[in-house]
Coordinates of C-alpha atoms in Angstrom, one line a residue:
M1 CA 211.1 -112.2 108.1
R2 CA 208.3 -111.3 110.7
K3 CA 209.8 -113.7 113.1
F4 CA 213.4 -111.9 112.4
I5 CA 211.7 -108.5 113.1
S6 CA 210.2 -109.9 116.0
A7 CA 213.2 -111.1 117.6
I8 CA 214.8 -107.8 116.8
L9 CA 211.6 -105.9 118.6
I10 CA 212.1 -108.3 121.8
G11 CA 215.9 -107.5 122.0
A12 CA 215.5 -103.9 121.7
C13 CA 212.6 -103.9 124.4
A14 CA 214.7 -105.8 127.0
L15 CA 217.7 -103.4 126.1
T16 CA 215.4 -100.2 126.8
Y17 CA 214.0 -102.0 129.9
A18 CA 217.2 -102.8 131.2
N19 CA 218.6 -99.2 130.4
A20 CA 215.4 -97.5 132.1
Q21 CA 215.9 -99.0 135.0
T22 CA 218.2 -97.8 137.6
Q23 CA 217.9 -100.0 140.5
F24 CA 218.8 -103.8 140.6
P25 CA 217.8 -105.1 144.3
V26 CA 219.3 -108.4 145.2
T27 CA 217.1 -109.8 148.0
S28 CA 218.3 -112.8 150.8
P29 CA 216.3 -116.0 150.5
D30 CA 214.5 -114.8 154.0
G31 CA 213.7 -111.3 152.5
S32 CA 215.6 -109.4 155.5
I33 CA 218.5 -108.3 153.6
S34 CA 218.7 -106.3 150.4
L35 CA 221.9 -105.4 148.3
V36 CA 220.5 -102.3 146.2
L37 CA 223.1 -101.8 143.0
K38 CA 221.8 -98.2 141.3
L39 CA 222.9 -96.6 138.2
K40 CA 223.1 -92.8 139.0
D41 CA 223.9 -90.6 136.3
K42 CA 225.4 -93.4 134.5
E43 CA 227.8 -94.3 137.3
L44 CA 227.6 -97.4 139.9
Y45 CA 226.4 -97.2 143.6
Y46 CA 225.3 -99.4 145.9
E47 CA 223.4 -99.7 149.3
V48 CA 222.5 -102.4 152.2
E49 CA 219.6 -102.6 154.1
K50 CA 218.5 -105.2 156.8
N51 CA 214.6 -104.9 157.6
G52 CA 214.2 -101.8 155.8
V53 CA 217.2 -99.9 157.7
K54 CA 220.3 -99.2 156.2
V55 CA 223.1 -100.6 157.2
L56 CA 225.6 -99.7 154.6
V57 CA 225.0 -96.0 153.4
E58 CA 224.9 -95.4 149.5
A59 CA 228.7 -95.5 148.3
P60 CA 229.9 -95.7 144.9
I61 CA 231.8 -98.9 143.4
R62 CA 235.0 -98.0 141.8
L63 CA 237.3 -100.3 139.5
T64 CA 240.2 -98.8 137.0
I65 CA 241.5 -100.7 134.2
D66 CA 244.9 -99.1 133.2
E67 CA 244.0 -96.1 135.3
S68 CA 240.7 -95.4 133.6
E69 CA 237.8 -95.6 135.8
L70 CA 235.3 -98.4 134.5
C71 CA 232.2 -97.8 136.5
N72 CA 231.1 -94.4 135.2
S73 CA 229.6 -93.8 131.3
V74 CA 227.8 -96.9 132.3
E75 CA 224.6 -98.3 130.7
V76 CA 223.1 -101.8 131.4
L77 CA 222.8 -104.4 128.7
S78 CA 221.1 -107.0 130.7
S79 CA 220.1 -108.6 134.0
D80 CA 220.1 -112.2 135.2
T81 CA 219.4 -114.0 138.5
Y82 CA 219.9 -117.0 139.9
K83 CA 219.9 -119.2 142.8
T84 CA 222.2 -121.3 145.1
D85 CA 220.8 -123.8 147.5
N86 CA 223.4 -126.5 148.8
T87 CA 225.3 -127.9 151.6
Y88 CA 229.1 -129.1 152.1
P89 CA 231.2 -130.3 155.2
I90 CA 233.5 -127.3 156.5
R91 CA 235.8 -127.0 159.3
G92 CA 235.3 -124.0 162.0
S93 CA 232.4 -123.0 164.3
H94 CA 230.5 -125.7 162.9
S95 CA 230.7 -129.0 160.5
L96 CA 228.0 -128.6 157.7
A97 CA 227.9 -125.0 155.9
V98 CA 224.8 -123.7 154.2
D99 CA 225.0 -122.0 150.8
K100 CA 221.8 -120.3 149.9
S101 CA 221.5 -117.2 148.1
N102 CA 219.6 -115.1 145.6
G103 CA 222.0 -113.7 143.1
Q104 CA 222.0 -111.1 140.1
I105 CA 224.8 -110.7 137.0
I106 CA 224.6 -107.3 135.5
K107 CA 226.4 -106.8 132.6
L108 CA 227.3 -103.4 131.9
R109 CA 229.1 -101.2 129.2
N110 CA 231.5 -98.3 129.6
N111 CA 231.0 -96.3 126.6
S112 CA 233.7 -94.1 126.8
L113 CA 236.1 -97.0 127.0
K114 CA 234.0 -99.0 125.0
T115 CA 234.2 -102.1 127.3
D116 CA 231.6 -104.7 128.7
F117 CA 232.1 -105.8 131.9
S118 CA 229.6 -107.6 134.7
L119 CA 228.9 -106.9 138.0
E120 CA 227.8 -110.0 140.2
A121 CA 225.8 -109.7 143.6
R122 CA 224.8 -112.5 146.2
A123 CA 222.4 -111.6 149.2
Y124 CA 222.3 -114.7 152.0
N125 CA 220.4 -114.4 155.3
D126 CA 223.8 -113.5 156.7
G127 CA 225.0 -111.0 154.5
V128 CA 225.8 -109.7 150.9
A129 CA 228.9 -109.7 148.6
F130 CA 229.8 -108.3 144.9
R131 CA 232.6 -108.5 142.7
M132 CA 233.6 -107.3 139.0
I133 CA 234.0 -109.6 136.0
L134 CA 235.8 -108.3 133.0
S135 CA 236.4 -110.6 130.3
G136 CA 239.7 -110.8 128.2
K137 CA 241.5 -112.3 125.3
Q138 CA 244.3 -114.5 125.6
G139 CA 247.4 -112.8 126.2
E140 CA 245.7 -109.5 126.8
I141 CA 247.6 -107.7 130.0
R142 CA 245.7 -104.9 131.8
T143 CA 246.2 -103.3 135.2
P144 CA 243.1 -103.3 137.7
D145 CA 242.9 -100.9 140.8
E146 CA 239.8 -100.6 143.2
H147 CA 238.5 -97.4 145.2
T148 CA 235.1 -98.8 146.4
L149 CA 233.7 -97.3 149.2
F150 CA 231.9 -99.2 152.2
T151 CA 230.2 -96.1 154.2
L152 CA 228.6 -96.8 157.9
P153 CA 225.9 -95.4 159.6
V154 CA 226.2 -92.1 161.8
G155 CA 226.9 -94.0 165.2
S156 CA 228.5 -97.2 164.1
T157 CA 231.4 -98.4 166.5
V158 CA 234.1 -100.2 164.7
W159 CA 236.9 -102.6 165.6
Y160 CA 240.0 -102.4 163.7
H161 CA 244.1 -102.6 163.5
D162 CA 246.2 -100.6 161.4
M163 CA 248.7 -102.7 158.9
Y164 CA 252.2 -101.7 160.5
C165 CA 252.6 -105.2 161.7
H166 CA 250.7 -106.5 158.7
Y167 CA 247.8 -108.7 159.9
E168 CA 249.3 -109.2 163.3
G169 CA 247.3 -106.3 165.4
I170 CA 246.0 -104.7 168.3
H171 CA 242.2 -104.0 167.7
Q172 CA 241.0 -100.4 168.5
K173 CA 237.3 -99.7 169.5
K174 CA 236.2 -96.1 168.0
D175 CA 233.2 -94.5 167.0
I176 CA 233.1 -94.4 163.1
S177 CA 233.5 -90.5 163.2
E178 CA 236.7 -90.5 165.4
I179 CA 238.4 -92.5 162.8
M180 CA 240.6 -89.9 160.9
Q181 CA 241.3 -89.9 157.3
G182 CA 244.0 -92.1 156.2
E183 CA 244.0 -94.5 159.1
W184 CA 244.4 -98.0 157.8
A185 CA 242.3 -101.1 158.8
A186 CA 243.3 -104.7 158.1
P187 CA 240.2 -106.7 157.4
P188 CA 237.9 -108.3 158.7
V189 CA 236.6 -105.1 160.3
T190 CA 233.9 -105.7 162.6
V191 CA 231.2 -102.8 163.2
Q192 CA 228.7 -102.5 165.9
L193 CA 225.4 -100.9 164.1
P194 CA 224.1 -97.8 165.7
G195 CA 221.7 -98.8 169.0
E196 CA 223.2 -102.0 169.4
S197 CA 221.0 -103.1 166.4
G198 CA 223.3 -105.6 164.9
Y199 CA 226.8 -106.1 163.8
L200 CA 228.7 -106.1 160.1
C201 CA 232.0 -107.7 159.4
I202 CA 233.7 -106.3 156.0
T203 CA 236.3 -108.6 154.1
E204 CA 236.9 -110.4 151.0
S205 CA 236.7 -114.2 149.8
A206 CA 237.6 -116.0 147.0
L207 CA 241.2 -114.4 146.9
M208 CA 243.6 -115.4 143.9
N209 CA 245.3 -113.9 140.7
Y210 CA 244.8 -110.4 142.5
A211 CA 246.1 -108.7 144.9
G212 CA 244.7 -108.5 148.8
M213 CA 241.9 -106.0 149.9
S214 CA 242.6 -103.8 152.9
L215 CA 240.6 -100.7 154.2
Q216 CA 241.6 -96.9 154.6
A217 CA 239.4 -94.8 155.9
N218 CA 238.1 -91.3 154.2
G219 CA 237.4 -89.2 157.4
K220 CA 233.9 -89.3 156.1
N221 CA 232.5 -92.2 157.9
G222 CA 233.6 -94.9 155.4
F223 CA 236.5 -96.8 154.4
E224 CA 238.1 -97.3 151.0
T225 CA 239.2 -100.5 149.5
K226 CA 243.2 -100.5 148.6
L227 CA 245.0 -103.4 147.1
G228 CA 248.1 -104.7 148.5
H229 CA 250.5 -102.8 146.2
A230 CA 249.0 -99.7 147.8
Q231 CA 249.2 -100.9 151.3
P232 CA 252.2 -99.5 153.8
A233 CA 255.3 -102.4 153.8
G234 CA 254.7 -103.2 157.4
Y235 CA 257.3 -103.9 159.8
P236 CA 257.4 -108.0 159.2
F237 CA 258.1 -107.2 155.6
A238 CA 260.9 -104.8 156.2
H239 CA 262.3 -107.4 158.7
D240 CA 262.4 -110.5 156.4
Y241 CA 262.7 -108.8 152.9
S242 CA 263.9 -105.3 151.8
L243 CA 262.9 -101.9 151.2
A244 CA 264.0 -102.8 147.8
E245 CA 261.4 -105.1 147.5
A246 CA 258.8 -103.2 149.1
R247 CA 259.6 -100.6 146.4
R248 CA 259.0 -102.9 143.5
L249 CA 255.8 -104.5 145.1
S250 CA 254.6 -101.1 145.4
K251 CA 253.4 -100.9 141.8
P252 CA 250.0 -102.1 140.8
A253 CA 250.0 -105.9 139.2
A254 CA 249.1 -106.5 135.9
L255 CA 246.5 -109.3 134.8
A256 CA 246.2 -111.5 131.8
G257 CA 242.9 -112.4 130.4
T258 CA 239.9 -112.0 132.1
I259 CA 240.1 -110.1 135.3
I260 CA 237.8 -111.4 138.3
T261 CA 238.0 -109.2 141.5
P262 CA 237.5 -111.4 144.8
W263 CA 234.2 -110.9 146.3
R264 CA 233.6 -108.1 148.5
T265 CA 231.9 -109.5 151.6
I266 CA 229.8 -108.0 154.2
I267 CA 228.6 -110.6 156.8
I268 CA 225.3 -108.7 158.4
A269 CA 224.0 -110.2 161.8
D270 CA 221.7 -109.5 164.4
N271 CA 224.2 -110.7 167.3
L272 CA 227.4 -112.5 168.0
N273 CA 226.3 -116.0 167.3
E274 CA 225.2 -115.3 163.8
L275 CA 228.3 -113.2 163.3
V276 CA 230.6 -116.2 164.6
N277 CA 228.5 -118.7 162.7
S278 CA 228.2 -117.1 159.4
D279 CA 229.1 -119.3 156.3
L280 CA 229.4 -116.5 154.0
I281 CA 232.7 -116.3 153.3
T282 CA 233.4 -119.9 152.4
N283 CA 230.3 -120.1 150.4
L284 CA 231.5 -117.9 148.0
A285 CA 234.9 -119.3 147.7
P286 CA 235.2 -122.0 144.9
A287 CA 234.7 -125.7 145.6
P288 CA 237.8 -127.8 146.3
D289 CA 239.2 -129.5 143.1
K290 CA 238.2 -133.2 143.2
R291 CA 241.4 -134.6 141.7
L292 CA 243.2 -133.2 144.5
F293 CA 240.7 -133.6 147.4
P294 CA 238.6 -136.6 146.4
K295 CA 236.5 -136.4 149.6
G296 CA 236.8 -132.6 150.1
I297 CA 237.7 -131.7 153.9
N298 CA 237.3 -135.4 154.7
T299 CA 240.3 -136.2 152.2
D300 CA 242.2 -139.1 153.9
W301 CA 245.7 -137.6 154.3
I302 CA 244.0 -134.3 155.9
K303 CA 243.8 -134.9 159.3
P304 CA 242.8 -132.1 162.0
G305 CA 244.7 -132.6 165.5
R306 CA 247.1 -131.1 168.0
S307 CA 250.6 -130.2 168.1
V308 CA 253.4 -129.5 170.5
W309 CA 255.9 -126.9 169.5
C310 CA 259.5 -125.6 171.4
W311 CA 259.8 -122.2 170.2
L312 CA 257.7 -120.6 173.2
D313 CA 258.2 -122.4 176.0
G314 CA 261.7 -124.4 175.8
G315 CA 263.1 -127.5 174.5
A316 CA 266.1 -128.9 173.4
R317 CA 266.6 -128.0 169.9
T318 CA 268.3 -131.4 168.9
V319 CA 266.9 -134.6 167.3
E320 CA 266.7 -136.1 170.9
G321 CA 265.2 -133.1 172.5
M322 CA 262.5 -133.5 169.7
K323 CA 262.2 -137.3 170.2
E324 CA 261.1 -136.4 173.9
F325 CA 258.7 -133.6 172.7
S326 CA 257.1 -136.6 170.4
K327 CA 256.9 -139.1 173.3
L328 CA 255.5 -136.3 175.7
A329 CA 253.1 -135.4 172.8
G330 CA 251.9 -139.0 172.7
E331 CA 251.5 -139.0 176.4
L332 CA 249.1 -136.0 175.7
G333 CA 247.2 -137.7 172.9
F334 CA 248.4 -135.2 170.6
E335 CA 248.9 -136.0 166.8
Y336 CA 252.0 -134.1 165.7
N337 CA 255.3 -132.4 166.9
T338 CA 256.0 -129.2 164.9
V339 CA 259.9 -128.9 164.5
D340 CA 261.4 -125.4 163.9
A341 CA 264.4 -123.9 162.2
F342 CA 267.0 -125.7 164.0
W343 CA 266.2 -129.1 161.8
Y344 CA 267.7 -127.1 158.6
R345 CA 271.2 -129.1 159.9
W346 CA 269.8 -132.2 159.9
T347 CA 270.3 -135.1 157.3
D348 CA 267.7 -136.8 155.7
E349 CA 268.7 -139.9 158.0
Q350 CA 267.7 -138.0 161.1
L351 CA 264.8 -136.3 160.2
K352 CA 263.8 -140.0 159.3
D353 CA 264.7 -141.7 162.6
L354 CA 262.8 -138.7 164.2
V355 CA 259.7 -139.4 162.0
D356 CA 259.9 -143.2 163.1
Y357 CA 260.5 -142.9 166.8
S358 CA 257.6 -140.4 166.8
A359 CA 255.2 -143.2 164.9
Q360 CA 255.7 -145.3 168.1
F361 CA 253.6 -143.1 170.0
G362 CA 250.7 -142.0 167.4
V363 CA 252.6 -138.6 166.7
K364 CA 253.6 -137.2 163.2
I365 CA 256.2 -134.7 162.2
W366 CA 255.8 -131.1 160.8
L367 CA 258.6 -128.8 160.1
W368 CA 258.9 -125.1 159.7
R369 CA 260.3 -123.1 156.6
H370 CA 260.8 -119.8 155.7
G371 CA 258.6 -118.1 152.9
R372 CA 261.9 -116.7 151.4
D373 CA 262.6 -120.7 150.3
M374 CA 259.1 -120.9 148.8
R375 CA 259.5 -118.5 146.0
D376 CA 261.6 -120.4 143.8
P377 CA 259.5 -123.3 142.1
Q378 CA 262.3 -125.8 141.6
K379 CA 263.2 -125.4 145.6
R380 CA 259.5 -125.7 146.5
K381 CA 259.3 -129.1 144.7
E382 CA 262.4 -130.1 146.3
L383 CA 261.4 -129.6 149.7
F384 CA 258.0 -131.0 149.0
E385 CA 259.2 -134.4 147.4
R386 CA 261.5 -134.2 150.3
C387 CA 259.1 -134.2 152.8
R388 CA 257.0 -137.0 151.2
R389 CA 259.8 -139.2 150.9
L390 CA 260.6 -138.9 154.8
G391 CA 257.3 -139.2 156.2
I392 CA 256.7 -135.7 157.0
V393 CA 252.8 -134.6 156.8
G394 CA 252.7 -130.9 157.1
L395 CA 255.1 -127.4 156.7
K396 CA 254.8 -124.1 158.6
L397 CA 255.6 -121.6 156.1
D398 CA 256.6 -118.4 157.6
A399 CA 257.3 -114.6 157.0
F400 CA 255.0 -114.0 153.7
S401 CA 253.8 -110.5 155.3
H402 CA 252.8 -108.9 151.8
E403 CA 249.4 -109.0 150.3
S404 CA 250.5 -108.2 146.8
K405 CA 249.1 -110.1 143.8
E406 CA 252.8 -111.8 143.5
F407 CA 252.6 -113.0 147.3
V408 CA 248.8 -114.0 146.9
D409 CA 249.8 -116.1 143.7
L410 CA 252.6 -117.7 145.9
Y411 CA 250.2 -118.8 148.6
Q412 CA 248.2 -120.3 145.8
S413 CA 251.2 -122.0 144.4
C414 CA 252.0 -123.3 147.6
L415 CA 249.0 -124.9 148.7
K416 CA 248.3 -126.6 145.4
E417 CA 251.7 -128.2 145.2
A418 CA 251.6 -129.2 148.4
A419 CA 248.3 -130.7 148.2
E420 CA 250.2 -132.4 145.1
Y421 CA 252.5 -134.1 147.5
K422 CA 249.7 -134.8 150.2
L423 CA 251.1 -132.3 152.6
M424 CA 249.0 -130.1 155.1
L425 CA 249.8 -126.6 155.4
N426 CA 249.9 -123.6 158.3
I427 CA 250.9 -120.4 156.9
H428 CA 252.4 -117.8 158.9
G429 CA 253.3 -114.3 158.3
S430 CA 250.3 -114.2 156.6
N431 CA 247.5 -112.2 155.5
K432 CA 243.7 -112.7 156.8
P433 CA 242.0 -115.9 155.7
A434 CA 239.7 -115.8 152.3
G435 CA 237.8 -118.8 152.3
E436 CA 240.9 -121.3 151.7
V437 CA 239.7 -123.6 153.8
R438 CA 237.0 -124.7 151.4
T439 CA 239.1 -124.4 148.4
W440 CA 242.3 -125.7 149.9
P441 CA 241.2 -128.2 152.7
N442 CA 245.1 -129.0 153.5
E443 CA 245.4 -125.6 154.7
M444 CA 245.3 -126.6 158.6
S445 CA 245.6 -123.0 159.9
R446 CA 247.2 -119.4 159.0
E447 CA 248.4 -116.8 161.3
G448 CA 247.4 -113.3 160.0
I449 CA 246.7 -112.8 164.1
R450 CA 248.6 -111.1 167.0
G451 CA 249.3 -114.1 168.9
L452 CA 251.3 -115.3 172.2
E453 CA 254.5 -115.5 169.7
Y454 CA 254.6 -111.7 170.1
G455 CA 256.3 -111.8 173.8
K456 CA 256.0 -110.5 177.3
N457 CA 255.6 -106.8 176.4
Q458 CA 252.0 -106.5 175.3
Y459 CA 249.4 -105.2 177.5
E460 CA 245.8 -106.3 178.2
W461 CA 246.2 -109.7 176.5
S462 CA 242.2 -110.5 177.8
T463 CA 241.0 -107.6 176.2
H464 CA 242.4 -108.5 173.0
N465 CA 241.8 -112.3 173.3
T466 CA 238.2 -111.3 174.3
T467 CA 238.0 -109.2 170.7
L468 CA 239.6 -111.7 168.5
P469 CA 237.0 -114.2 168.4
F470 CA 234.6 -111.5 166.6
T471 CA 237.1 -109.9 164.5
R472 CA 239.6 -111.7 163.2
L473 CA 238.7 -115.1 163.9
V474 CA 235.4 -114.6 161.9
A475 CA 237.3 -114.7 158.8
G476 CA 238.5 -118.2 159.6
A477 CA 241.2 -120.3 161.7
G478 CA 244.0 -118.5 163.2
D479 CA 247.4 -119.9 164.8
Y480 CA 247.5 -117.8 167.7
T481 CA 249.9 -120.2 169.4
P482 CA 247.6 -120.8 172.7
V483 CA 248.0 -122.0 176.1
V484 CA 251.3 -120.9 178.3
F485 CA 251.6 -120.9 181.8
G486 CA 254.7 -119.0 182.4
E487 CA 255.0 -115.3 182.5
R488 CA 254.2 -114.5 178.6
R489 CA 250.6 -114.8 179.4
L490 CA 250.6 -111.7 181.7
E491 CA 247.8 -111.0 183.4
T492 CA 245.6 -113.9 182.1
S493 CA 245.0 -116.6 184.4
W494 CA 245.9 -120.5 183.4
V495 CA 241.9 -121.1 182.9
H496 CA 241.8 -118.3 180.4
Q497 CA 244.9 -119.8 178.5
V498 CA 243.2 -123.1 178.3
A499 CA 240.0 -121.2 176.9
T500 CA 241.7 -119.7 174.2
A501 CA 242.4 -123.6 172.9
L502 CA 238.5 -124.0 173.0
V503 CA 237.5 -120.6 171.8
F504 CA 239.8 -119.8 169.0
N505 CA 239.4 -122.4 165.5
S506 CA 242.5 -123.9 164.4
S507 CA 242.1 -127.2 162.3
V508 CA 245.6 -127.9 163.9
I509 CA 246.2 -126.6 167.2
F510 CA 249.7 -125.5 167.5
F511 CA 250.5 -125.5 171.4
G512 CA 252.5 -122.7 173.0
S513 CA 253.2 -124.7 176.2
H514 CA 256.2 -127.1 176.4
P515 CA 254.2 -130.4 176.7
K516 CA 255.6 -131.5 180.4
T517 CA 254.6 -128.0 181.6
M518 CA 250.7 -129.2 180.0
L519 CA 251.3 -132.6 181.3
D520 CA 251.9 -131.4 185.2
N521 CA 249.3 -128.8 185.2
P522 CA 245.7 -129.4 186.7
A523 CA 244.2 -129.0 183.6
V524 CA 245.7 -131.7 181.8
K525 CA 242.7 -134.1 181.9
L526 CA 240.9 -131.7 179.9
L527 CA 243.9 -130.7 177.9
K528 CA 244.0 -134.1 176.8
Q529 CA 240.7 -134.1 175.4
I530 CA 240.4 -130.4 173.8
P531 CA 239.1 -131.2 169.9
A532 CA 240.6 -129.7 166.7
T533 CA 237.2 -129.1 165.0
W534 CA 233.6 -128.4 166.0
D535 CA 230.1 -129.7 165.1
E536 CA 228.3 -126.9 166.7
T537 CA 228.8 -123.6 168.3
V538 CA 226.6 -121.3 170.4
V539 CA 227.7 -117.9 171.4
L540 CA 226.2 -117.3 174.4
P541 CA 224.2 -114.2 175.2
S542 CA 226.7 -113.0 178.0
S543 CA 229.5 -112.2 175.3
R544 CA 230.4 -108.7 174.7
I545 CA 233.6 -107.7 172.1
G546 CA 236.3 -106.9 174.1
E547 CA 235.0 -107.8 177.2
V548 CA 233.7 -111.3 177.5
A549 CA 233.8 -114.5 175.0
A550 CA 231.2 -117.2 176.0
F551 CA 231.1 -120.2 173.7
A552 CA 229.5 -123.6 174.0
R553 CA 231.0 -125.8 171.6
R554 CA 229.8 -129.4 170.6
S555 CA 232.1 -132.3 169.2
G556 CA 230.2 -135.6 168.7
K557 CA 228.3 -135.8 172.1
T558 CA 230.4 -133.7 174.2
W559 CA 230.1 -130.5 174.9
F560 CA 232.6 -127.4 176.2
L561 CA 231.5 -124.2 177.6
A562 CA 234.5 -122.1 177.3
V563 CA 234.7 -118.5 178.7
L564 CA 237.5 -115.6 177.9
N565 CA 237.2 -112.5 180.6
G566 CA 238.3 -109.4 180.1
Q567 CA 239.8 -106.6 182.2
E568 CA 236.7 -106.9 185.1
E569 CA 236.5 -109.4 187.5
R570 CA 233.1 -110.8 187.3
S571 CA 230.7 -113.9 188.0
L572 CA 228.0 -114.8 185.4
Q573 CA 225.3 -117.2 185.3
F574 CA 225.1 -119.6 182.1
P575 CA 222.0 -121.4 181.5
L576 CA 222.7 -124.9 180.1
S577 CA 219.9 -124.6 177.2
F578 CA 222.6 -125.7 174.6
L579 CA 222.8 -129.2 175.9
G580 CA 221.0 -132.1 174.6
D581 CA 218.5 -134.5 176.4
G582 CA 219.2 -136.4 179.5
W583 CA 222.0 -135.9 182.2
Y584 CA 225.9 -134.8 181.7
E585 CA 228.7 -134.8 184.0
G586 CA 230.3 -131.9 184.3
M587 CA 234.3 -131.3 184.9
V588 CA 234.7 -127.5 185.7
L589 CA 237.8 -125.7 185.6
N590 CA 237.6 -122.3 187.9
D591 CA 239.8 -119.4 188.8
R592 CA 241.3 -119.3 192.1
P593 CA 240.4 -115.8 193.4
S594 CA 243.9 -115.3 195.0
D595 CA 246.3 -116.8 192.3
A596 CA 246.0 -116.6 188.7
A597 CA 248.5 -119.3 188.3
A598 CA 246.0 -122.0 189.8
I599 CA 242.9 -123.8 189.0
K600 CA 239.9 -124.9 190.8
T601 CA 238.4 -128.1 189.8
E602 CA 235.1 -129.4 190.6
R603 CA 232.4 -132.3 189.4
V604 CA 228.6 -131.5 188.6
F605 CA 225.9 -133.1 187.3
C606 CA 223.7 -131.2 185.1
R607 CA 220.8 -131.1 182.6
K608 CA 219.5 -128.6 179.7
S609 CA 217.4 -127.0 182.3
D610 CA 219.9 -126.0 184.7
A611 CA 222.5 -123.0 184.7
L612 CA 226.0 -122.5 186.4
T613 CA 227.7 -120.0 187.5
G614 CA 231.2 -118.9 186.9
Y615 CA 233.6 -116.8 188.8
M616 CA 236.5 -114.8 186.8
R617 CA 239.0 -113.0 187.9
T618 CA 240.6 -110.1 185.9
G619 CA 241.7 -111.8 182.8
G620 CA 240.4 -114.8 184.1
G621 CA 238.1 -117.7 182.1
Y622 CA 235.9 -120.4 183.2
I623 CA 235.7 -124.1 181.5
V624 CA 233.2 -126.9 181.7
M625 CA 233.4 -130.1 179.8
F626 CA 230.1 -132.1 179.9
T627 CA 230.1 -135.6 179.1
P628 CA 226.5 -137.2 178.6
Q629 CA 225.7 -139.8 180.8
E630 CA 224.0 -143.0 178.9

C-alpha cells in the first residue's frame, strides 16, 4: 500500500513539475544552437537562438484539427529527452552524413478538446526542427491544417520566389520589411541574418501522408505555414490539368489514424559553406526500407551517372535518331540516354532494339512519361512492368505540379512501386525535395527548379544561377538540365554553362546539349570526366548569393574548382588549401574576354599552398580540374 501511495505521489510531483515548467529548451550537441519551446497563457510558442542571439523571434506554433485549434488551452503532461548519434552514406554535397542531435518529446493535452498530442523537437549543430504527433484510432478520420509562424529578426535579407510557376520561380532578394502581407514564398527560403551574422534556410523534411508546406508573408517580418490545398494553383497545373481539379484540391485533406506532420526545419549556418553542407534535411527523413534497398544508396541497381537528352538542342525523334544519341553518349563516356515522349508510338520491339543497341556503347535507357498516366495504379503497374521487361532502367515522370496530399501520396506511390521494379526516377514538374534521396534512394533527381527548359526569354540567367546553390539546391538535387552552348544560354558564357554541371547537384545529370555539340566543344575532355556524385564540397569564401558561386568539389582523389559569375566582370584569387598533399596537374577553363562562346584552356601544376587567379566576364565562369600526380 505504501509503495502504491509513493508511486501516486511521484507521478503527481512529476505532473506538477511539468505543469509548472513553462520553457523547454533543446540545445545542439555543441551548445551553440537552442530551440526554446514555451507555454504562454496555455498556448505554444517557440524561438531559436544561436550563441545567445535570436535568429528566429518568438512566434506561435499553430495546428488545427477539424478547424479547432489544438495548440491553445494546453497543459504539459510530461517531457522526455533523447539523442541521435550516427552516420550514413548519402548523395549530395558529400558522401557521408552525420546525424548527431539532442531531442525532446513533450506530451501535451488540449483541455478544451480533451485531446492529447505531442510536440517533438531536435537541435543539431546545423539547425533545428520540430513536428507534431496526434495519435489516432484505426479508422478515425480527421482534417489537419497549420498556421505556424516563422518570424525573422529586423534587418534580415530574404531570397524567395512566388508560387506562380509552382516551384520553378526566379528568386527575389528583399529586406524582410519589404515583403508585403500575402506574398507567397516557395521553400526553401534562404535568409541572411542582420549584420551578415549568418544564414537560415526554412523548409521541411519527411513529407509523406500529408500536404506539402509553403509560406505566406504576414507583413510583420514573418511567414506563415500554408499547406498544399491553400496554395495558389500555378500556371503549370492549369496547363496540365484543369480549373475543376484545382478547385477539388483546394480543400484540406482528411487523414486516417495517427497524424504526424512533416518536420518544420530551420538550417542555421555561420557561412555559405555550412549552409550547403548541412545534413539537417536528410537526417530527419526516414532511413530506406532494407527490403527494397538492401544497401541503401549503394543498392546495386541504383547507378548515378550522366544522360543525354534530345529535347532542348535537337536530334531526330526516331528510333534511329535515338540510336545515334546512344552512340554519341558512349563516346562521351555517359551512362544514359533519356528518350522523350515520342517513344509512346513505338512498339516493344523498337524499344528493345534501342536498349540492345545502346548496350553496345555502355549506355542504358530512360523514358519520359506524363504524370497524368501515373494517377491510375493499374497503369503505373503496367508501365513499370513493361520497363522492367524491356530493360529500361529509369523514368522521367513529369507534370505533377501540385502539393496537395493527393499528389504527395502519388510521389510516394511512384517511388515505392518503381523501387519494387528496380527503376530509378527523375520527377519533374515537382515540389521541393524533402529528404527523399535518403528514404527513396532510387530518386536520382527532381526538378522543382527554374532550369534551361524555360527557353530564351528569361533574363539574367547568371544572377539566377549564382542564387540557386544557396537557395533551392540546399534542399536537395535539382534537375536544371545544365549545359547548353547555343542562344538559350543568353548572357552566360560557355565556361559558365559547363560549371553549372559541377556546381548543381543531381545524381543523374541530364545534359541539355546535343551530344555532338558537346563532343565538338573545347571543354569536351572535362565534360567526359564530370562526376555525378561528390565525396566532399567546400564553398569558397569569395561566394556571394546572386553574385558568385565558387565551389571546390572532390570525387575520389580528383578535385574540381568550379565558379559561376553573376552580372559583374571580375577577377578573383582562389587559394588552393582544399587540395591534398603533393602536386596536382590542373586543366584550366577560362573565359575569353572578347567572346562568351569561346574557352581559353591552360595547364598548370600546383600545390595546396598555391593560389590561382580566375578572370570571369559578365555571366562567365572559371573551372579547374586537379589531377594528383603520383
